[in-house]
Short mmCIF file of C-alpha atoms in Angstrom, two decimals:
data_model
loop_
_atom_site.label_atom_id
_atom_site.label_comp_id
_atom_site.label_asym_id
_atom_site.label_seq_id
_atom_site.Cartn_x
_atom_site.Cartn_y
_atom_site.Cartn_z
CA UNK A 20 -39.24 -25.28 -8.86
CA UNK A 21 -38.35 -23.09 -11.55
CA UNK A 22 -35.02 -20.89 -11.26
CA UNK A 23 -35.54 -17.26 -11.49
CA UNK A 24 -33.84 -15.38 -14.12
CA UNK A 25 -32.67 -11.61 -13.74
CA UNK A 26 -31.95 -8.95 -16.55
CA UNK A 27 -28.51 -7.14 -16.45
CA UNK A 28 -30.36 -4.34 -14.51
CA UNK A 29 -31.71 -6.34 -11.96
CA UNK A 30 -28.37 -7.98 -11.33
CA UNK A 31 -26.59 -4.71 -11.20
CA UNK A 32 -29.01 -3.66 -8.35
CA UNK A 33 -28.72 -7.02 -6.51
CA UNK A 34 -24.78 -7.06 -6.69
CA UNK A 35 -24.10 -3.43 -6.55
CA UNK A 36 -22.02 -3.98 -9.68
CA UNK A 37 -22.62 -1.45 -12.74
CA UNK A 38 -24.25 -2.35 -15.85
CA UNK A 39 -21.23 -1.60 -18.00
CA UNK A 40 -18.83 -3.64 -15.52
CA UNK A 41 -21.43 -6.55 -16.02
CA UNK A 42 -21.24 -6.24 -19.93
CA UNK A 43 -17.31 -6.14 -19.76
CA UNK A 44 -17.24 -9.37 -17.37
CA UNK A 45 -19.39 -10.93 -20.13
CA UNK A 46 -17.03 -9.61 -22.99
CA UNK A 47 -13.94 -11.07 -21.35
CA UNK A 48 -15.80 -14.61 -20.53
CA UNK A 49 -15.29 -14.00 -16.77
CA UNK A 50 -19.03 -13.84 -15.86
CA UNK A 51 -21.43 -14.81 -18.50
CA UNK A 52 -25.38 -14.81 -18.52
CA UNK A 53 -26.87 -18.18 -18.48
CA UNK A 54 -28.87 -17.02 -21.64
CA UNK A 55 -29.02 -14.49 -24.23
CA UNK A 56 -32.31 -13.63 -25.98
CA UNK A 57 -31.16 -14.39 -29.63
CA UNK A 58 -33.85 -11.59 -30.92
CA UNK A 59 -33.15 -8.83 -28.54
CA UNK A 60 -29.47 -9.66 -27.43
CA UNK A 61 -30.73 -9.08 -23.90
CA UNK A 62 -28.69 -10.83 -21.35
CA UNK A 63 -30.45 -12.98 -18.64
CA UNK A 64 -28.79 -14.28 -15.57
CA UNK A 65 -29.77 -17.32 -13.41
CA UNK A 66 -30.22 -16.69 -9.62
CA UNK A 67 -28.04 -19.38 -8.67
CA UNK A 68 -25.07 -17.49 -10.38
CA UNK A 69 -25.44 -14.48 -8.38
CA UNK A 70 -23.06 -15.25 -5.67
CA UNK A 71 -20.29 -15.73 -7.93
CA UNK A 72 -20.31 -12.10 -8.10
CA UNK A 73 -19.37 -11.77 -4.53
CA UNK A 74 -16.35 -13.93 -5.17
CA UNK A 75 -15.11 -11.83 -8.21
CA UNK A 76 -15.67 -8.81 -6.10
CA UNK A 77 -13.68 -10.15 -3.24
CA UNK A 78 -10.88 -11.43 -5.48
CA UNK A 79 -10.71 -8.08 -7.15
CA UNK A 80 -10.48 -6.33 -3.89
CA UNK A 81 -7.42 -8.20 -2.71
CA UNK A 82 -5.76 -7.11 -5.84
CA UNK A 83 -6.13 -10.21 -8.46
CA UNK A 84 -6.19 -9.18 -12.01
CA UNK A 85 -9.23 -9.86 -13.93
CA UNK A 86 -7.48 -12.13 -16.11
CA UNK A 87 -6.41 -14.46 -12.87
CA UNK A 88 -9.74 -14.21 -11.32
CA UNK A 89 -11.02 -16.53 -14.26
CA UNK A 90 -8.44 -19.06 -13.21
CA UNK A 91 -9.01 -18.64 -9.37
CA UNK A 92 -13.05 -19.05 -9.77
CA UNK A 93 -12.27 -22.87 -11.05
CA UNK A 94 -9.92 -23.65 -7.94
CA UNK A 95 -10.65 -26.12 -5.25
CA UNK A 96 -11.06 -24.71 -1.76
CA UNK A 97 -7.30 -26.10 -0.97
CA UNK A 98 -6.07 -24.50 -4.33
CA UNK A 99 -7.90 -21.41 -3.25
CA UNK A 100 -6.38 -21.62 0.18
CA UNK A 101 -2.81 -21.62 -1.49
CA UNK A 102 -3.69 -18.64 -3.66
CA UNK A 103 -4.83 -16.70 -0.78
CA UNK A 104 -1.66 -17.52 1.14
CA UNK A 105 0.43 -15.96 -1.71
CA UNK A 106 -1.57 -12.88 -2.22
CA UNK A 107 -1.20 -12.49 1.52
CA UNK A 108 2.65 -12.33 0.98
CA UNK A 109 1.90 -9.88 -1.89
CA UNK A 110 0.12 -7.60 0.25
CA UNK A 111 2.58 -7.74 3.13
CA UNK A 112 5.23 -6.71 0.74
CA UNK A 113 3.16 -3.84 -0.47
CA UNK A 114 2.43 -2.62 2.92
CA UNK A 115 6.45 -2.83 3.59
CA UNK A 116 7.19 -0.78 0.63
CA UNK A 117 4.59 1.85 1.37
CA UNK A 118 5.99 1.94 4.86
CA UNK A 119 9.65 2.71 3.67
CA UNK A 120 8.07 5.26 1.24
CA UNK A 121 6.18 6.81 4.42
CA UNK A 122 9.39 6.93 6.38
CA UNK A 123 11.35 8.50 3.25
CA UNK A 124 8.84 11.18 3.32
CA UNK A 125 9.10 12.04 6.93
CA UNK A 126 12.76 12.28 6.30
CA UNK A 127 12.43 14.37 3.22
CA UNK A 128 10.10 16.61 5.42
CA UNK A 129 12.57 16.96 8.25
CA UNK A 130 15.51 17.74 5.95
CA UNK A 131 13.41 20.39 4.30
CA UNK A 132 12.37 21.73 7.62
CA UNK A 133 15.89 22.01 8.67
CA UNK A 134 16.91 23.60 5.38
CA UNK A 135 14.07 26.05 5.61
CA UNK A 136 15.29 27.14 9.13
CA UNK A 137 18.88 27.11 8.69
CA UNK A 138 18.45 28.92 5.17
CA UNK A 139 17.95 32.08 7.07
CA UNK A 140 20.54 31.67 9.56
CA UNK A 141 24.12 33.44 8.81
CA UNK A 142 25.81 32.94 11.88
CA UNK A 143 27.43 29.82 13.63
CA UNK A 144 24.72 27.92 14.92
CA UNK A 145 24.53 24.74 17.27
CA UNK A 146 21.90 22.04 16.94
CA UNK A 147 20.90 18.52 17.86
CA UNK A 148 20.66 16.05 15.01
CA UNK A 149 20.87 12.54 13.95
CA UNK A 150 23.02 11.64 11.14
CA UNK A 151 22.46 8.65 9.09
CA UNK A 152 24.74 8.60 6.08
CA UNK A 153 26.24 6.50 3.51
CA UNK A 154 30.01 7.15 2.79
CA UNK A 155 32.51 6.40 0.12
CA UNK A 156 36.23 6.95 0.47
CA UNK A 157 37.98 9.30 -2.06
CA UNK A 158 41.23 10.45 -2.52
CA UNK A 159 42.89 13.84 -3.22
CA UNK A 160 39.90 15.80 -4.18
CA UNK A 161 38.91 19.25 -3.04
CA UNK A 162 34.99 19.39 -2.22
CA UNK A 163 34.35 21.48 -5.42
CA UNK A 164 36.32 19.34 -7.62
CA UNK A 165 34.88 15.84 -6.91
CA UNK A 166 34.01 14.09 -10.26
CA UNK A 167 30.40 13.21 -10.79
CA UNK A 168 31.62 9.39 -11.46
CA UNK A 169 32.10 9.25 -7.52
CA UNK A 170 28.55 10.47 -6.92
CA UNK A 171 27.26 8.31 -9.66
CA UNK A 172 28.97 5.25 -7.95
CA UNK A 173 27.00 6.23 -4.65
CA UNK A 174 24.01 6.71 -6.03
CA UNK A 175 24.22 2.83 -7.53
CA UNK A 176 25.36 1.31 -4.37
CA UNK A 177 22.59 2.87 -2.42
CA UNK A 178 19.84 2.32 -5.10
CA UNK A 179 21.09 -1.36 -5.50
CA UNK A 180 19.94 -2.21 -2.24
CA UNK A 181 16.41 -0.67 -3.20
CA UNK A 182 17.18 2.27 -0.85
CA UNK A 183 16.55 5.74 -2.09
CA UNK A 184 18.75 8.63 -2.77
CA UNK A 185 17.85 12.06 -1.65
CA UNK A 186 18.93 14.99 -3.79
CA UNK A 187 21.52 15.81 -0.96
CA UNK A 188 25.11 15.06 -1.23
CA UNK A 189 28.26 15.85 0.78
CA UNK A 190 31.75 15.46 1.91
CA UNK A 191 34.02 14.97 4.58
CA UNK A 192 37.41 16.33 5.17
CA UNK A 193 39.71 17.44 8.16
CA UNK A 194 38.91 20.28 10.35
CA UNK A 195 42.12 22.42 9.84
CA UNK A 196 43.11 26.11 9.44
CA UNK A 197 42.68 26.47 5.48
CA UNK A 198 43.49 29.55 3.81
CA UNK A 199 42.10 28.53 0.54
CA UNK A 200 39.70 25.76 -0.46
CA UNK A 201 42.40 24.37 -2.77
CA UNK A 202 44.27 23.14 0.24
CA UNK A 203 41.15 20.93 1.46
CA UNK A 204 41.29 17.35 0.60
CA UNK A 205 38.14 14.94 1.19
CA UNK A 206 38.41 11.66 2.79
CA UNK A 207 34.75 10.69 1.86
CA UNK A 208 31.70 11.77 0.16
CA UNK A 209 28.42 10.78 1.38
CA UNK A 210 24.57 10.77 0.81
CA UNK A 211 21.84 10.95 3.76
CA UNK A 212 20.02 7.64 4.04
CA UNK A 213 16.43 7.94 3.92
CA UNK A 214 15.52 4.28 5.39
CA UNK A 215 16.92 1.77 7.43
CA UNK A 216 17.30 -0.66 4.56
CA UNK A 217 21.14 -0.58 4.48
CA UNK A 218 21.76 -0.35 8.26
CA UNK A 219 22.02 -3.95 8.78
CA UNK A 220 23.74 -4.90 5.66
CA UNK A 221 27.18 -6.49 6.51
CA UNK A 222 28.82 -5.65 3.23
CA UNK A 223 28.08 -1.82 3.76
CA UNK A 224 29.30 -1.81 7.52
CA UNK A 225 32.00 0.44 6.79
CA UNK A 226 30.05 2.88 4.56
CA UNK A 227 27.45 3.60 7.08
CA UNK A 228 27.72 6.26 10.06
CA UNK A 229 24.86 6.49 12.30
CA UNK A 230 24.90 9.18 15.03
CA UNK A 231 21.79 9.96 17.07
CA UNK A 232 20.91 13.01 18.83
CA UNK A 233 24.37 14.50 18.59
CA UNK A 234 25.12 18.13 19.19
CA UNK A 235 26.69 19.89 16.24
CA UNK A 236 28.17 23.31 15.66
CA UNK A 237 27.81 24.48 12.07
CA UNK A 238 27.18 27.29 9.60
CA UNK A 239 24.63 27.37 6.56
CA UNK A 240 25.05 29.66 3.29
CA UNK A 241 23.91 30.09 -0.15
CA UNK A 242 26.61 28.45 -2.21
CA UNK A 243 29.10 30.63 -4.09
CA UNK A 244 32.48 29.24 -5.02
CA UNK A 245 34.50 32.24 -4.15
CA UNK A 246 32.72 32.95 -0.62
CA UNK A 247 33.02 29.46 0.61
CA UNK A 248 36.30 29.89 2.37
CA UNK A 249 35.17 32.84 4.24
CA UNK A 250 32.29 30.84 5.83
CA UNK A 251 34.52 28.05 6.73
CA UNK A 252 36.85 30.34 8.34
CA UNK A 253 34.16 31.96 10.44
CA UNK A 254 33.07 28.48 11.77
CA UNK A 255 36.74 27.25 12.21
CA UNK A 256 37.77 30.54 14.16
CA UNK A 257 34.58 30.31 16.19
CA UNK A 258 35.36 26.68 17.33
CA UNK A 259 39.07 27.48 18.10
CA UNK A 260 38.29 30.77 19.96
CA UNK A 261 35.78 29.11 22.30
CA UNK A 262 38.11 25.96 22.69
CA UNK A 263 35.02 23.93 22.03
CA UNK A 264 35.86 19.89 22.17
CA UNK A 265 34.93 18.94 18.58
CA UNK A 266 35.48 15.86 16.41
CA UNK A 267 38.46 16.27 13.84
CA UNK A 268 36.56 16.54 10.52
CA UNK A 269 33.87 18.49 8.83
CA UNK A 270 30.43 17.30 7.18
CA UNK A 271 29.90 19.56 4.22
CA UNK A 272 26.11 18.94 3.03
CA UNK A 273 25.16 20.24 -0.52
CA UNK A 274 21.44 20.94 -0.75
CA UNK A 275 19.75 22.21 -3.95
CA UNK A 276 17.10 24.80 -2.89
CA UNK A 277 15.68 24.91 -6.49
CA UNK A 278 14.48 22.36 -8.92
CA UNK A 279 13.05 24.31 -11.58
CA UNK A 280 14.64 24.21 -14.92
CA UNK A 281 13.67 27.42 -15.87
CA UNK A 282 15.55 29.16 -13.21
CA UNK A 283 19.04 29.69 -12.28
CA UNK A 284 20.32 26.82 -9.67
CA UNK A 285 20.76 27.44 -6.09
CA UNK A 286 22.41 25.45 -3.67
CA UNK A 287 22.82 25.84 0.19
CA UNK A 288 25.94 24.58 1.83
CA UNK A 289 25.71 23.44 5.40
CA UNK A 290 29.17 22.92 7.26
CA UNK A 291 29.00 20.99 10.59
CA UNK A 292 31.26 19.33 13.00
CA UNK A 293 30.37 16.95 15.73
CA UNK A 294 30.51 18.38 19.54
CA UNK A 295 32.14 15.99 21.52
CA UNK B 12 35.47 28.03 -15.12
CA UNK B 13 33.56 26.43 -17.89
CA UNK B 14 30.55 24.12 -17.11
CA UNK B 15 30.90 20.54 -18.10
CA UNK B 16 28.55 18.85 -20.69
CA UNK B 17 27.51 15.24 -20.60
CA UNK B 18 25.91 13.16 -23.28
CA UNK B 19 22.67 11.29 -22.55
CA UNK B 20 24.56 8.03 -22.11
CA UNK B 21 26.98 9.71 -19.48
CA UNK B 22 23.97 11.05 -17.72
CA UNK B 23 22.17 7.75 -17.81
CA UNK B 24 25.33 6.18 -16.02
CA UNK B 25 25.90 8.96 -13.53
CA UNK B 26 22.10 9.14 -12.51
CA UNK B 27 21.22 5.35 -12.61
CA UNK B 28 18.32 6.36 -15.05
CA UNK B 29 17.96 4.66 -18.40
CA UNK B 30 18.46 6.41 -21.73
CA UNK B 31 15.03 5.52 -22.97
CA UNK B 32 13.62 7.13 -19.74
CA UNK B 33 15.67 10.30 -20.08
CA UNK B 34 14.71 10.61 -23.80
CA UNK B 35 11.09 10.38 -22.49
CA UNK B 36 11.63 12.83 -19.80
CA UNK B 37 12.72 15.11 -22.60
CA UNK B 38 9.46 14.41 -24.70
CA UNK B 39 7.46 15.33 -22.01
CA UNK B 40 9.26 18.30 -21.16
CA UNK B 41 10.14 17.06 -17.77
CA UNK B 42 13.91 17.21 -17.89
CA UNK B 43 15.31 18.74 -21.01
CA UNK B 44 18.84 18.59 -22.17
CA UNK B 45 20.66 22.09 -22.05
CA UNK B 46 21.64 21.82 -25.51
CA UNK B 47 20.87 19.77 -28.47
CA UNK B 48 23.19 19.55 -31.57
CA UNK B 49 21.03 20.63 -34.42
CA UNK B 50 23.26 18.60 -36.74
CA UNK B 51 23.52 15.36 -35.15
CA UNK B 52 20.26 15.88 -32.51
CA UNK B 53 22.74 14.31 -29.90
CA UNK B 54 21.42 15.78 -26.26
CA UNK B 55 23.88 17.40 -24.07
CA UNK B 56 23.11 17.96 -20.28
CA UNK B 57 24.76 20.45 -18.00
CA UNK B 58 26.52 19.31 -15.11
CA UNK B 59 24.63 21.55 -12.69
CA UNK B 60 21.27 19.92 -13.75
CA UNK B 61 21.91 16.37 -12.67
CA UNK B 62 20.72 16.85 -9.18
CA UNK B 63 17.40 17.66 -10.81
CA UNK B 64 16.97 13.88 -11.56
CA UNK B 65 17.39 12.72 -7.89
CA UNK B 66 14.48 14.95 -6.96
CA UNK B 67 12.46 13.56 -9.84
CA UNK B 68 13.48 10.01 -8.71
CA UNK B 69 12.10 10.79 -5.01
CA UNK B 70 9.02 12.21 -6.34
CA UNK B 71 8.51 9.35 -8.51
CA UNK B 72 9.02 7.07 -5.61
CA UNK B 73 6.57 8.63 -3.33
CA UNK B 74 4.10 8.07 -5.93
CA UNK B 75 3.75 11.33 -7.82
CA UNK B 76 2.60 11.02 -11.51
CA UNK B 77 5.16 12.40 -13.93
CA UNK B 78 2.86 15.08 -15.10
CA UNK B 79 2.63 16.52 -11.45
CA UNK B 80 6.21 16.28 -10.87
CA UNK B 81 6.66 19.01 -13.50
CA UNK B 82 4.68 21.27 -11.19
CA UNK B 83 6.36 20.25 -8.01
CA UNK B 84 9.72 20.88 -9.55
CA UNK B 85 8.82 24.69 -9.60
CA UNK B 86 7.67 24.83 -6.03
CA UNK B 87 9.35 27.05 -3.31
CA UNK B 88 10.69 24.76 -0.11
CA UNK B 89 7.34 25.82 1.84
CA UNK B 90 5.16 24.74 -1.12
CA UNK B 91 7.21 21.73 -1.29
CA UNK B 92 6.46 20.71 2.16
CA UNK B 93 2.90 21.06 1.88
CA UNK B 94 2.81 18.75 -1.00
CA UNK B 95 4.98 16.30 1.16
CA UNK B 96 2.42 16.49 3.90
CA UNK B 97 -0.42 15.91 1.53
CA UNK B 98 1.64 12.85 -0.06
CA UNK B 99 2.21 11.57 3.63
CA UNK B 100 -1.82 11.54 3.85
CA UNK B 101 -1.94 9.77 0.71
CA UNK B 102 0.42 6.98 1.76
CA UNK B 103 -1.04 6.65 4.77
CA UNK B 104 -4.41 6.08 3.44
CA UNK B 105 -2.98 3.41 0.92
CA UNK B 106 -1.54 1.57 3.93
CA UNK B 107 -4.75 1.52 5.85
CA UNK B 108 -6.44 0.12 2.77
CA UNK B 109 -4.06 -2.72 2.21
CA UNK B 110 -3.94 -3.41 6.08
CA UNK B 111 -7.87 -3.87 5.73
CA UNK B 112 -7.02 -5.94 2.60
CA UNK B 113 -4.68 -8.10 4.73
CA UNK B 114 -7.23 -8.55 7.44
CA UNK B 115 -9.77 -9.25 4.81
CA UNK B 116 -7.48 -12.23 3.39
CA UNK B 117 -6.88 -13.72 6.80
CA UNK B 118 -10.47 -13.79 7.55
CA UNK B 119 -11.42 -15.42 4.15
CA UNK B 120 -8.29 -17.72 4.87
CA UNK B 121 -9.92 -18.73 8.06
CA UNK B 122 -13.31 -19.05 6.64
CA UNK B 123 -12.16 -21.46 4.14
CA UNK B 124 -10.06 -23.39 6.41
CA UNK B 125 -13.27 -23.87 8.49
CA UNK B 126 -15.07 -24.83 5.58
CA UNK B 127 -12.72 -27.61 4.26
CA UNK B 128 -12.85 -28.84 8.01
CA UNK B 129 -16.49 -29.10 8.36
CA UNK B 130 -17.30 -30.14 4.77
CA UNK B 131 -16.16 -33.74 5.75
CA UNK B 132 -18.20 -33.80 9.00
CA UNK B 133 -21.61 -35.41 8.94
CA UNK B 134 -22.32 -35.52 12.62
CA UNK B 135 -23.21 -32.79 14.99
CA UNK B 136 -20.06 -30.74 16.19
CA UNK B 137 -19.00 -28.43 18.73
CA UNK B 138 -16.60 -25.56 18.05
CA UNK B 139 -15.27 -22.40 19.40
CA UNK B 140 -15.63 -19.49 17.03
CA UNK B 141 -15.91 -15.58 16.76
CA UNK B 142 -19.07 -14.36 15.25
CA UNK B 143 -18.77 -10.95 13.62
CA UNK B 144 -21.78 -10.25 11.44
CA UNK B 145 -23.74 -7.53 9.76
CA UNK B 146 -27.60 -8.34 10.23
CA UNK B 147 -30.75 -6.84 8.71
CA UNK B 148 -34.23 -7.74 10.19
CA UNK B 149 -36.73 -9.54 7.80
CA UNK B 150 -40.05 -10.83 8.13
CA UNK B 151 -42.27 -13.97 7.29
CA UNK B 152 -39.65 -15.63 4.91
CA UNK B 153 -38.56 -19.13 5.10
CA UNK B 154 -34.81 -19.47 4.74
CA UNK B 155 -35.37 -20.68 1.01
CA UNK B 156 -37.38 -17.97 -0.10
CA UNK B 157 -35.81 -14.85 1.02
CA UNK B 158 -35.86 -12.69 -1.90
CA UNK B 159 -32.39 -11.76 -3.42
CA UNK B 160 -33.61 -8.06 -2.96
CA UNK B 161 -33.02 -8.36 0.75
CA UNK B 162 -29.47 -9.61 0.21
CA UNK B 163 -28.81 -6.68 -2.45
CA UNK B 164 -29.84 -4.35 0.38
CA UNK B 165 -27.22 -6.03 2.74
CA UNK B 166 -24.50 -5.80 -0.01
CA UNK B 167 -25.30 -2.06 -0.58
CA UNK B 168 -25.22 -1.34 3.07
CA UNK B 169 -21.93 -3.11 4.02
CA UNK B 170 -20.30 -1.83 0.88
CA UNK B 171 -21.46 1.56 1.24
CA UNK B 172 -19.32 2.02 4.26
CA UNK B 173 -16.15 0.67 2.26
CA UNK B 174 -16.59 -2.61 3.86
CA UNK B 175 -16.34 -5.71 1.82
CA UNK B 176 -18.70 -8.58 1.25
CA UNK B 177 -17.60 -11.94 1.42
CA UNK B 178 -19.76 -14.46 -0.56
CA UNK B 179 -21.20 -15.88 2.55
CA UNK B 180 -24.70 -15.05 3.57
CA UNK B 181 -27.02 -16.60 6.16
CA UNK B 182 -30.44 -15.92 8.23
CA UNK B 183 -31.51 -16.70 11.88
CA UNK B 184 -34.40 -18.12 12.96
CA UNK B 185 -36.03 -19.37 16.25
CA UNK B 186 -34.87 -22.95 17.48
CA UNK B 187 -38.18 -24.63 17.58
CA UNK B 188 -39.28 -28.36 16.79
CA UNK B 189 -40.15 -27.74 13.21
CA UNK B 190 -41.70 -30.55 10.99
CA UNK B 191 -40.90 -28.82 7.82
CA UNK B 192 -39.04 -26.08 6.54
CA UNK B 193 -42.11 -24.11 5.67
CA UNK B 194 -42.79 -23.47 9.27
CA UNK B 195 -39.62 -21.63 9.87
CA UNK B 196 -39.70 -17.98 9.62
CA UNK B 197 -36.46 -15.96 9.69
CA UNK B 198 -36.12 -13.15 11.90
CA UNK B 199 -32.95 -11.42 10.20
CA UNK B 200 -30.61 -12.06 7.49
CA UNK B 201 -26.60 -11.88 7.85
CA UNK B 202 -23.29 -11.54 6.33
CA UNK B 203 -20.07 -11.87 7.84
CA UNK B 204 -18.18 -8.84 8.17
CA UNK B 205 -14.43 -9.00 6.87
CA UNK B 206 -12.96 -5.94 8.57
CA UNK B 207 -13.82 -3.74 11.58
CA UNK B 208 -14.69 -0.86 9.61
CA UNK B 209 -18.38 -0.98 10.46
CA UNK B 210 -18.15 -2.02 14.25
CA UNK B 211 -17.86 1.55 15.60
CA UNK B 212 -20.43 3.21 13.25
CA UNK B 213 -23.21 4.50 15.40
CA UNK B 214 -25.68 4.06 12.58
CA UNK B 215 -25.14 0.49 12.32
CA UNK B 216 -24.87 -0.37 16.31
CA UNK B 217 -28.24 -2.62 16.09
CA UNK B 218 -27.09 -4.47 12.87
CA UNK B 219 -23.78 -5.84 14.23
CA UNK B 220 -23.50 -8.56 16.27
CA UNK B 221 -19.90 -9.46 17.76
CA UNK B 222 -19.80 -12.75 19.63
CA UNK B 223 -15.91 -13.57 20.57
CA UNK B 224 -14.44 -16.92 21.19
CA UNK B 225 -18.14 -18.51 22.19
CA UNK B 226 -18.80 -22.18 21.82
CA UNK B 227 -21.29 -23.36 19.32
CA UNK B 228 -23.03 -26.60 18.72
CA UNK B 229 -23.79 -27.19 14.98
CA UNK B 230 -24.22 -29.39 11.71
CA UNK B 231 -22.82 -28.85 8.33
CA UNK B 232 -24.01 -30.56 5.18
CA UNK B 233 -24.17 -30.28 1.33
CA UNK B 234 -27.22 -28.20 0.63
CA UNK B 235 -30.09 -30.02 -1.04
CA UNK B 236 -33.64 -28.36 -0.41
CA UNK B 237 -35.39 -31.86 0.27
CA UNK B 238 -32.82 -32.76 2.88
CA UNK B 239 -32.53 -29.44 4.81
CA UNK B 240 -35.31 -30.36 7.46
CA UNK B 241 -33.70 -33.72 8.45
CA UNK B 242 -30.26 -32.22 9.40
CA UNK B 243 -32.05 -29.40 11.10
CA UNK B 244 -33.87 -32.13 13.18
CA UNK B 245 -30.64 -34.09 13.94
CA UNK B 246 -29.24 -30.95 15.44
CA UNK B 247 -32.40 -30.22 17.42
CA UNK B 248 -32.94 -33.64 18.82
CA UNK B 249 -29.39 -33.77 19.82
CA UNK B 250 -29.52 -30.46 21.80
CA UNK B 251 -32.87 -31.37 23.46
CA UNK B 252 -31.81 -35.06 24.42
CA UNK B 253 -28.75 -33.63 26.04
CA UNK B 254 -30.56 -30.87 27.37
CA UNK B 255 -27.66 -28.47 26.45
CA UNK B 256 -28.13 -24.74 27.65
CA UNK B 257 -28.37 -22.83 24.50
CA UNK B 258 -29.45 -19.63 22.80
CA UNK B 259 -33.00 -19.38 21.26
CA UNK B 260 -31.98 -18.95 17.91
CA UNK B 261 -30.13 -20.77 14.91
CA UNK B 262 -27.56 -19.14 12.74
CA UNK B 263 -27.78 -20.68 9.12
CA UNK B 264 -24.87 -19.79 7.06
CA UNK B 265 -24.73 -20.60 3.28
CA UNK B 266 -21.42 -21.07 1.72
CA UNK B 267 -20.75 -21.83 -1.93
CA UNK B 268 -18.09 -24.45 -2.24
CA UNK B 269 -17.76 -23.89 -6.00
CA UNK B 270 -17.45 -20.67 -8.17
CA UNK B 271 -16.70 -22.11 -11.44
CA UNK B 272 -19.11 -21.22 -14.27
CA UNK B 273 -18.79 -24.61 -16.00
CA UNK B 274 -19.95 -26.73 -13.21
CA UNK B 275 -23.01 -27.17 -11.42
CA UNK B 276 -23.04 -24.99 -8.28
CA UNK B 277 -22.43 -26.34 -4.87
CA UNK B 278 -23.41 -25.09 -1.52
CA UNK B 279 -22.55 -26.07 2.08
CA UNK B 280 -25.07 -25.21 4.81
CA UNK B 281 -23.97 -24.81 8.40
CA UNK B 282 -26.66 -24.57 11.13
CA UNK B 283 -25.23 -23.62 14.63
CA UNK B 284 -26.45 -22.46 17.82
CA UNK B 285 -24.61 -20.84 20.38
CA UNK B 286 -23.98 -22.69 23.87
CA UNK B 287 -24.64 -20.57 26.81
#
């Protein structure tokens, strides 16, 4: 029985792979025609080599680079099995990475939603919120004078573990009756955590604060250095006049509301205290 | 209060982004220094523009191309929210795609494992298996003479729905007392399905056969056209002599066991009949 030969166009039709792709596979020696007519340079493929294209497709689909496919085609079934096991790990890693990105996106959306809501508020508000922050102790700095080095260190620590930084930063200081911001001394700086990646890390146990579904009392305003104290005092006096049972420290969260290079920068400050 | 300026090295340190990357961001107008010294060409960045880098990082992390990041930085919070929603869909799509690949890999591994196991068997075997195949009716063809066009159509249909082809194909024919393969006439051709994608598709309801956890009786052998009938008869007579209650048709699955271009092709045939 003589074996049938197919032109490149016929192979393209039978395999659902385009002619240019088949030509390219020939060029890179991945899948070569059984015969090339010396006169016309037409490619002819044997019927019995068609099935190899399915394997090439499958390997491509599972993310194997074309250069590796060439090697994999020569594998024994046992070697192929090992390769597939490895590829499975690779895919699992990718899925996990994307799931983290997905969580990060949801967190960012939540932050943004809160920001859009609170941006309009000028009065003291109460809200229920999760707090998931990475903190670093600092000494003797007022909120506006914390050196960028400190935040740089925060970024490095969070990113070293493969976690991601949001562009929100903050500091923590005691809830006291200040008359000027110069009197304020921060105990910590912090950044909200976008994933759970660091939560279970023993080395960072002391750095992480997780408060879920807690009531907070706060105030939010457009940042201006001269008007900060005025907003702080409004919050402070509200808490004291109502004799609210609160924690002894304030979270100050600094959020950029504009990222354009061509416009003046704009920040929102949110001060909040946990209700006990 | 005069604003502080940073050199590119300082920004790199503070932001955990490399100097070449910062230079590149300048080149593509994504993130430009506030001031460039005309004499030395040194770049100087304003303290207040540092936070933009966090946003660039976040956007890059969620898969935004650099060219799009430039646009996104100018978004209002509401526009940014829409963008994040869209990006969430994109990520979800990617996760779903990878999960399908993952399932495909597991299926391929299972197929391969079965193939390695049965390759050694020469006798009739019994096994419990799932069958998940996409079928197409054919008429008047013997198993060895089904034109490649038919399989080409099968490939196109399965791939049109984004599902993937494995490199295994087969045909279905009545279980009868054949004396020669020329007497056999197939009713269907098929290919195993690697994902669930097509299962619920109403248009393909008639094409899909799902049999889960069923007992099969079968025989597997290295393909050779002249010896096919001998193996078939061994299976047929075994079934009849034991008076086994079986379905009235045979699944013939054709599996390449070698994909190398440099070696002679090699196929395994598995014939199996469902036990009732």
